[in-house]
C-alpha positions as a Markdown table, in Angstrom:
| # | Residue | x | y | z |
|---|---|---|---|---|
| 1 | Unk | 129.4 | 153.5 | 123.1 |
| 2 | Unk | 127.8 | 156.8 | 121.8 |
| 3 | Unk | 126.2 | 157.9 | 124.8 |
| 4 | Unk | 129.5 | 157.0 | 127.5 |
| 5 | Unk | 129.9 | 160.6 | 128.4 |
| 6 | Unk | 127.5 | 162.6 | 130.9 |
| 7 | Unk | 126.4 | 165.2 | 128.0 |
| 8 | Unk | 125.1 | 162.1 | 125.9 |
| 9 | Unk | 121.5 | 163.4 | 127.6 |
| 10 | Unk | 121.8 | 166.3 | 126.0 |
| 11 | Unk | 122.0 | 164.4 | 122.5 |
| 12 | Unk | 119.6 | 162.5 | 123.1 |
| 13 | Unk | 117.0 | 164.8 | 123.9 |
| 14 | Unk | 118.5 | 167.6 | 122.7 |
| 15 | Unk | 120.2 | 170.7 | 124.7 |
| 16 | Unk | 118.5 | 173.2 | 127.3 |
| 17 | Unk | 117.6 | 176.6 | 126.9 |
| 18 | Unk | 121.1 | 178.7 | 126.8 |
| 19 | Unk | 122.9 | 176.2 | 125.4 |
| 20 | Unk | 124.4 | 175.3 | 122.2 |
| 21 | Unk | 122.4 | 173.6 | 119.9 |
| 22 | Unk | 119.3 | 174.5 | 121.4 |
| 23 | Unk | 117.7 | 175.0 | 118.0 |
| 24 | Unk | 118.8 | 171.4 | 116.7 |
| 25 | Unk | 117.0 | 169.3 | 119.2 |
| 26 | Unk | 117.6 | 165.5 | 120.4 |
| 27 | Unk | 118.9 | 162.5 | 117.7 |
| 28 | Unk | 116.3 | 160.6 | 119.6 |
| 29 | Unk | 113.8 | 162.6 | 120.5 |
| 30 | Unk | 113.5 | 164.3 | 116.8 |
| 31 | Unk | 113.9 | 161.4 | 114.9 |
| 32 | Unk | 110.4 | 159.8 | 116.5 |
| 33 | Unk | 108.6 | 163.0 | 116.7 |
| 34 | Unk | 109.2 | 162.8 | 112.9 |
| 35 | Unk | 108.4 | 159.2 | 112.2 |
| 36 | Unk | 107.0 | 157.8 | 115.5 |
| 37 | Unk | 106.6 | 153.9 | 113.9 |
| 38 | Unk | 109.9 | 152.9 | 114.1 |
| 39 | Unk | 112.4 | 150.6 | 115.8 |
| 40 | Unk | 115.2 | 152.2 | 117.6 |
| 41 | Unk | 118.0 | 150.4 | 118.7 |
| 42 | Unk | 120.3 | 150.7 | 121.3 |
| 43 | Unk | 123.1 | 148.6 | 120.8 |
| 44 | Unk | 125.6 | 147.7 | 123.6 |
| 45 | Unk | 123.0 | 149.9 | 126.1 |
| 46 | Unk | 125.0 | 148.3 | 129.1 |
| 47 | Unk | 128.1 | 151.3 | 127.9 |
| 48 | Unk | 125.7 | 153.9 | 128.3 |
| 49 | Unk | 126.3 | 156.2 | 130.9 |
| 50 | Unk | 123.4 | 156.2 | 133.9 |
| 51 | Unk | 121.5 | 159.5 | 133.2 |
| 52 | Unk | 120.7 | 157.9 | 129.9 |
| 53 | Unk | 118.8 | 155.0 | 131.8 |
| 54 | Unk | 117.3 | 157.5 | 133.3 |
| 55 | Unk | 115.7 | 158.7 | 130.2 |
| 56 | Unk | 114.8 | 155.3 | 129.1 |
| 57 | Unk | 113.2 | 155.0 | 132.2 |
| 58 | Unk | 110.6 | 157.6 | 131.7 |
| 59 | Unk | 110.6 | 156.5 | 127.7 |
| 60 | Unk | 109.7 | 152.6 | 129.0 |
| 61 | Unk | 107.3 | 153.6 | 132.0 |
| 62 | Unk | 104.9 | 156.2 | 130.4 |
| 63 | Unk | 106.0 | 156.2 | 126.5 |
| 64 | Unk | 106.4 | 160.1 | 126.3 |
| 65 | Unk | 109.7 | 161.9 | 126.7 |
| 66 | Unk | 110.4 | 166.0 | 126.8 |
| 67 | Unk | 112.9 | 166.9 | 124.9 |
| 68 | Unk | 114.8 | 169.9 | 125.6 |
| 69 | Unk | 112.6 | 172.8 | 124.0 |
| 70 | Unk | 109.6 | 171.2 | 126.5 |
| 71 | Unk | 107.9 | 169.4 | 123.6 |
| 72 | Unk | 106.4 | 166.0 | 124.7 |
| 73 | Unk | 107.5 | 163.1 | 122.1 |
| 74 | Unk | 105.2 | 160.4 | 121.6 |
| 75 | Unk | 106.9 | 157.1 | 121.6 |
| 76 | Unk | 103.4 | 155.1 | 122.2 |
| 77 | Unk | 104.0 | 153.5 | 118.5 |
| 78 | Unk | 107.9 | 152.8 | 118.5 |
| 79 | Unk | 109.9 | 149.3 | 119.0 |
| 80 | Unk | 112.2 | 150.0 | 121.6 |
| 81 | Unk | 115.4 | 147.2 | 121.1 |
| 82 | Unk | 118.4 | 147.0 | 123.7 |
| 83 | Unk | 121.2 | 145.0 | 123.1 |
| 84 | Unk | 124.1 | 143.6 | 125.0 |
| 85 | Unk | 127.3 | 141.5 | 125.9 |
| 86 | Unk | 126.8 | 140.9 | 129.5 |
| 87 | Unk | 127.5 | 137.8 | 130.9 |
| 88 | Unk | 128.5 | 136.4 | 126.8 |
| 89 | Unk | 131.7 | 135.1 | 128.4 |
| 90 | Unk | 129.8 | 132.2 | 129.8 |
| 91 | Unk | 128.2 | 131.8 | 126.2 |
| 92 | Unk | 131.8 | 131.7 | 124.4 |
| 93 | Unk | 133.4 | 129.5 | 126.5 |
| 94 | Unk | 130.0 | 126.7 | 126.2 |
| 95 | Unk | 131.8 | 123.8 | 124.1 |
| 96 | Unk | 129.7 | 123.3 | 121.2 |
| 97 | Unk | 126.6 | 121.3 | 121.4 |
| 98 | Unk | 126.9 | 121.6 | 125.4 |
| 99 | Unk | 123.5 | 122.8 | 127.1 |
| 100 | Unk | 123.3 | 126.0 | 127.4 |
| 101 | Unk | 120.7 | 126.8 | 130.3 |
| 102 | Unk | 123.3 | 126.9 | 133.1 |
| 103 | Unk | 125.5 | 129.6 | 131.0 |
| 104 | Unk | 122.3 | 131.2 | 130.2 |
| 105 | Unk | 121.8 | 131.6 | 134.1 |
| 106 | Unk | 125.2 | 133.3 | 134.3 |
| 107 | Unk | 124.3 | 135.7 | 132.0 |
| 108 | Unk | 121.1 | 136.6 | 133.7 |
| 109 | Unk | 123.4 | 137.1 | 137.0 |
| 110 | Unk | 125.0 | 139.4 | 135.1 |
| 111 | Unk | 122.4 | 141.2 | 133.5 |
| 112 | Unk | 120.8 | 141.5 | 137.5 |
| 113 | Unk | 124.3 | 142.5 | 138.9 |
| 114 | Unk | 124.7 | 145.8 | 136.1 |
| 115 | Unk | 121.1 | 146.8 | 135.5 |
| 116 | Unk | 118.9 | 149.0 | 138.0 |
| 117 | Unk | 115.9 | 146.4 | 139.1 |
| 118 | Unk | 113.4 | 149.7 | 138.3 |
| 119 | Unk | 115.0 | 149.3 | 134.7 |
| 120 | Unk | 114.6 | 145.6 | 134.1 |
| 121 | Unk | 111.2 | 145.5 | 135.2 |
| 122 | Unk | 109.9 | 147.7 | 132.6 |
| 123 | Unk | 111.4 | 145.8 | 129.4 |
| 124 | Unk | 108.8 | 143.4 | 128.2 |
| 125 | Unk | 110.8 | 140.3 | 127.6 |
| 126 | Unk | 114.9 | 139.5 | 127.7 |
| 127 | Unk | 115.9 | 137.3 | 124.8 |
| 128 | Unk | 119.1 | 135.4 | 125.4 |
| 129 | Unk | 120.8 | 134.5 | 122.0 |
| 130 | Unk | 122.5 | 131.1 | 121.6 |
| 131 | Unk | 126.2 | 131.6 | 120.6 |
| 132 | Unk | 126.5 | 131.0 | 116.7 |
| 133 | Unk | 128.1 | 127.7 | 115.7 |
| 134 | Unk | 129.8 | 126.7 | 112.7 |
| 135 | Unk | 126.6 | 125.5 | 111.1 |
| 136 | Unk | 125.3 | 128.7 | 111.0 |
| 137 | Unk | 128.3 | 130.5 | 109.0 |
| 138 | Unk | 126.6 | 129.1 | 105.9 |
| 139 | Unk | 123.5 | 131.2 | 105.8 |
| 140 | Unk | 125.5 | 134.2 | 106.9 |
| 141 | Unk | 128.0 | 133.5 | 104.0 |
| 142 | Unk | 125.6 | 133.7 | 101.7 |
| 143 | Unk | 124.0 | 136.8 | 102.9 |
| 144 | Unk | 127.4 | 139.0 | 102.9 |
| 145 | Unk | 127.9 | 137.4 | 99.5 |
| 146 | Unk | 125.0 | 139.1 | 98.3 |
| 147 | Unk | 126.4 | 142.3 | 99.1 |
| 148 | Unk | 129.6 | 142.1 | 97.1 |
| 149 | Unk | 127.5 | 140.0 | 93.9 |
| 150 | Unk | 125.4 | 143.3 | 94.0 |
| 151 | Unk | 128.1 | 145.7 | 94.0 |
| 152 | Unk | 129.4 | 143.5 | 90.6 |
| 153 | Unk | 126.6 | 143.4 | 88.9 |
| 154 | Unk | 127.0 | 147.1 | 88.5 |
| 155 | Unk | 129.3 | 146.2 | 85.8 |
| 156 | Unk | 127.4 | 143.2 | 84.9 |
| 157 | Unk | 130.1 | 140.7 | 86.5 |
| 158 | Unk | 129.1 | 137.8 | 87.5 |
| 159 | Unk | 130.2 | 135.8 | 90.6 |
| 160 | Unk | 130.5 | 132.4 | 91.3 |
| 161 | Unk | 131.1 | 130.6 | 94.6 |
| 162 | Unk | 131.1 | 126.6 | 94.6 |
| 163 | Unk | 130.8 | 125.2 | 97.8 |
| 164 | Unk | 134.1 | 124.2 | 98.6 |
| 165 | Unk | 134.4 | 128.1 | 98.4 |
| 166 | Unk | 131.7 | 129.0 | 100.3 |
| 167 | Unk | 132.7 | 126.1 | 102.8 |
| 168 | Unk | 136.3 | 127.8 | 103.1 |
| 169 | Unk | 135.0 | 131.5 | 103.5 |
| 170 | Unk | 132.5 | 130.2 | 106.9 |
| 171 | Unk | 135.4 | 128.3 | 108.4 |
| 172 | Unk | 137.8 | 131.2 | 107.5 |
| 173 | Unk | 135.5 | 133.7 | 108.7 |
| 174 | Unk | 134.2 | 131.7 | 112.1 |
| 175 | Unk | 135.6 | 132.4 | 115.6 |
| 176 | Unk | 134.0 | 130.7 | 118.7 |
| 177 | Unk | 134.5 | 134.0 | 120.9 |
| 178 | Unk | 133.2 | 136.6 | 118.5 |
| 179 | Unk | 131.6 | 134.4 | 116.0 |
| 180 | Unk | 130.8 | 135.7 | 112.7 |
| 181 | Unk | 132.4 | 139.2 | 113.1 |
| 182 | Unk | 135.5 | 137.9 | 111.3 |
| 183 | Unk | 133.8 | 137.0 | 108.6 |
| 184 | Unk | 133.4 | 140.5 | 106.7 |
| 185 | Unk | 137.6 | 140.9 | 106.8 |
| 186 | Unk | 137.8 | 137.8 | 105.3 |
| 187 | Unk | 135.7 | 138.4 | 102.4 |
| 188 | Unk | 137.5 | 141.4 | 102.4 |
| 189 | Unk | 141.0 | 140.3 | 102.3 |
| 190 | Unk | 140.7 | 137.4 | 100.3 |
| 191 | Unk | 137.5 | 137.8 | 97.6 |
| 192 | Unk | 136.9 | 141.3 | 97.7 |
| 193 | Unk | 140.5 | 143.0 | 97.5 |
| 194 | Unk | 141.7 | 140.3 | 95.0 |
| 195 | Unk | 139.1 | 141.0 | 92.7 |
| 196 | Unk | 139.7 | 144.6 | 93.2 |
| 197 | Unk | 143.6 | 144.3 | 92.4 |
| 198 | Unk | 142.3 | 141.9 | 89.0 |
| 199 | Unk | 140.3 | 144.6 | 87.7 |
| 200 | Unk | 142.6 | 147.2 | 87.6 |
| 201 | Unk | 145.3 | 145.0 | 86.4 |
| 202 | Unk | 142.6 | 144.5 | 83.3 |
| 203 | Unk | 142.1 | 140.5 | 84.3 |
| 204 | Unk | 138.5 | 140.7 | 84.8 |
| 205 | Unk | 136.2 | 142.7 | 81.9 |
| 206 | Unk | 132.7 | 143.9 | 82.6 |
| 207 | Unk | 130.1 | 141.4 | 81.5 |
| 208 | Unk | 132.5 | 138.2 | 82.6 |
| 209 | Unk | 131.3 | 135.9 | 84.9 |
| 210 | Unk | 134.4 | 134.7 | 87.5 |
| 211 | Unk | 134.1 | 130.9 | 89.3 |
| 212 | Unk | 135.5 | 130.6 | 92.6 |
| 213 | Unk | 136.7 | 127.6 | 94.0 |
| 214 | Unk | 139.1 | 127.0 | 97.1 |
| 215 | Unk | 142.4 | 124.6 | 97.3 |
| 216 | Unk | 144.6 | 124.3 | 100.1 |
| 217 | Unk | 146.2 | 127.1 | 99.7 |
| 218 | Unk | 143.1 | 129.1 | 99.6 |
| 219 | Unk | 140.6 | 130.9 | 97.5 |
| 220 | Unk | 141.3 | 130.3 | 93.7 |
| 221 | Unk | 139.7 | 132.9 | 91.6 |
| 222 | Unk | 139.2 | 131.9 | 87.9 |
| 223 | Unk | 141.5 | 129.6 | 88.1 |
| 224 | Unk | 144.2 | 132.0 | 89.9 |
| 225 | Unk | 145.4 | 131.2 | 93.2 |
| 226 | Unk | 144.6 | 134.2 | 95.3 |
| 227 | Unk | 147.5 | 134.5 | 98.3 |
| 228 | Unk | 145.6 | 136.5 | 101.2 |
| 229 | Unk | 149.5 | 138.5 | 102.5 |
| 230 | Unk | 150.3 | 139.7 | 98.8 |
| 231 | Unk | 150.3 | 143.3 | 99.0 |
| 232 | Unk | 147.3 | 145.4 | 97.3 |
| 233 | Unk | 148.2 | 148.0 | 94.5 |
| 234 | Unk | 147.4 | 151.9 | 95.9 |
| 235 | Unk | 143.6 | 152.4 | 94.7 |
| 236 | Unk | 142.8 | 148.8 | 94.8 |
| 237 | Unk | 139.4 | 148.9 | 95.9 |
| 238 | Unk | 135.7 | 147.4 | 95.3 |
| 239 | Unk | 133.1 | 149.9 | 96.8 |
């Protein structure tokens, strides 16, 4: 969604002669002249506006691109990644456990119908991702968890999840149209901000160790019933 506008060429690859930021140079084209192994990733490419295909054209075809100053930029030894959401509809909408190749076909349509066939023929392979199911929130629970243990462990505070916690946090946290996007608000709203507001409230000291459980009513953190709607204190916050 960076590169939307016609000037996003010009950030790419850096402004012409005469123009401002001449002297800076491209995002793109001076981050691989500096460190040409690399992966660079264009996320959600199918937003970008069509002069930029036009450079990835020339960047997929012969591997060298001219930024603005004239300079060729070797990209000979970079991963070139390009994500999108075409065609995910058909994906979302896939009951779960249903095959999946006639939805996969739909989004291949789609692909076809918004990319140039010049453009698709240069990428070396097209992944299609299945959707993410409920089984998979687990693994992805305990990744994001590792972020906020980390951050605690600063203070030497230790956190404990049991299952039923974990279990509540990947059902919370699952949506079948966007699938684990929710997840990171939840953890925010109900683990994170909590244990923010018991800290400053003096609840929590550094070098405890707090067990997390869940009950119907949600998350319990050491043994405290944590109510997601309660309002936060001003300058509640884990970072």
């Amino acid at each position: 969604s960076e590169f939307m506008e016609k000037h996003s060429v010009a950030r790419l690859i850096g402004a012409p002669p005469g123009y401002v930021g001449y002297d800076e140079g491209g995002v793109l084209t001076e981050a691989v002249r500096r460190r040409p192994y690399q992966v660079v990733l264009f996320d959600e490419v199918e937003k970008a506006h069509p002069d930029v295909f036009n450079v990835l054209l020339q960047v997929l075809d012969d591997g060298v691109l001219t930024d603005g100053q004239g300079h060729h930029v070797d990209f000979k030894q970079t991963l070139i990644v390009l994500t999108s959401n075409l065609g995910s509809q058909a994906l979302s909408q896939l009951p779960e456990g249903a095959d999946a190749a006639e939805a996969k076909r739909d989004v291949m349509d789609a692909v076809r119908a918004h990319f140039r066939p010049e453009f698709l023929n240069r990428l070396d392979d097209m992944i299609i991702f299945d959707r993410l199911t409920r089984d998979d929130m687990s693994g992805i629970v305990e990744i994001q968890l590792r972020r906020l243990t980390a951050r605690l462990a600063q203070r030497k505070i230790v956190l404990e999840l049991d299952e039923a916690a974990k279990h509540w946090l990947g059902d919370a946290g699952y949506d079948p149209v966007y699938g684990a996007r929710p997840l990171k608000r939840v953890i925010q709203r109900d683990l994170q901000d909590p244990l923010a507001e018991m800290l400053l409230a003096g609840d929590v000291m550094d070098g405890e160790t707090i067990q997390v459980s869940a009950g119907e009513n949600g998350l319990i953190v050491g043994e405290r019933v944590l109510a997601s709607n309660r309002p936060r204190p001003e300058g509640a916050s884990l970072h």
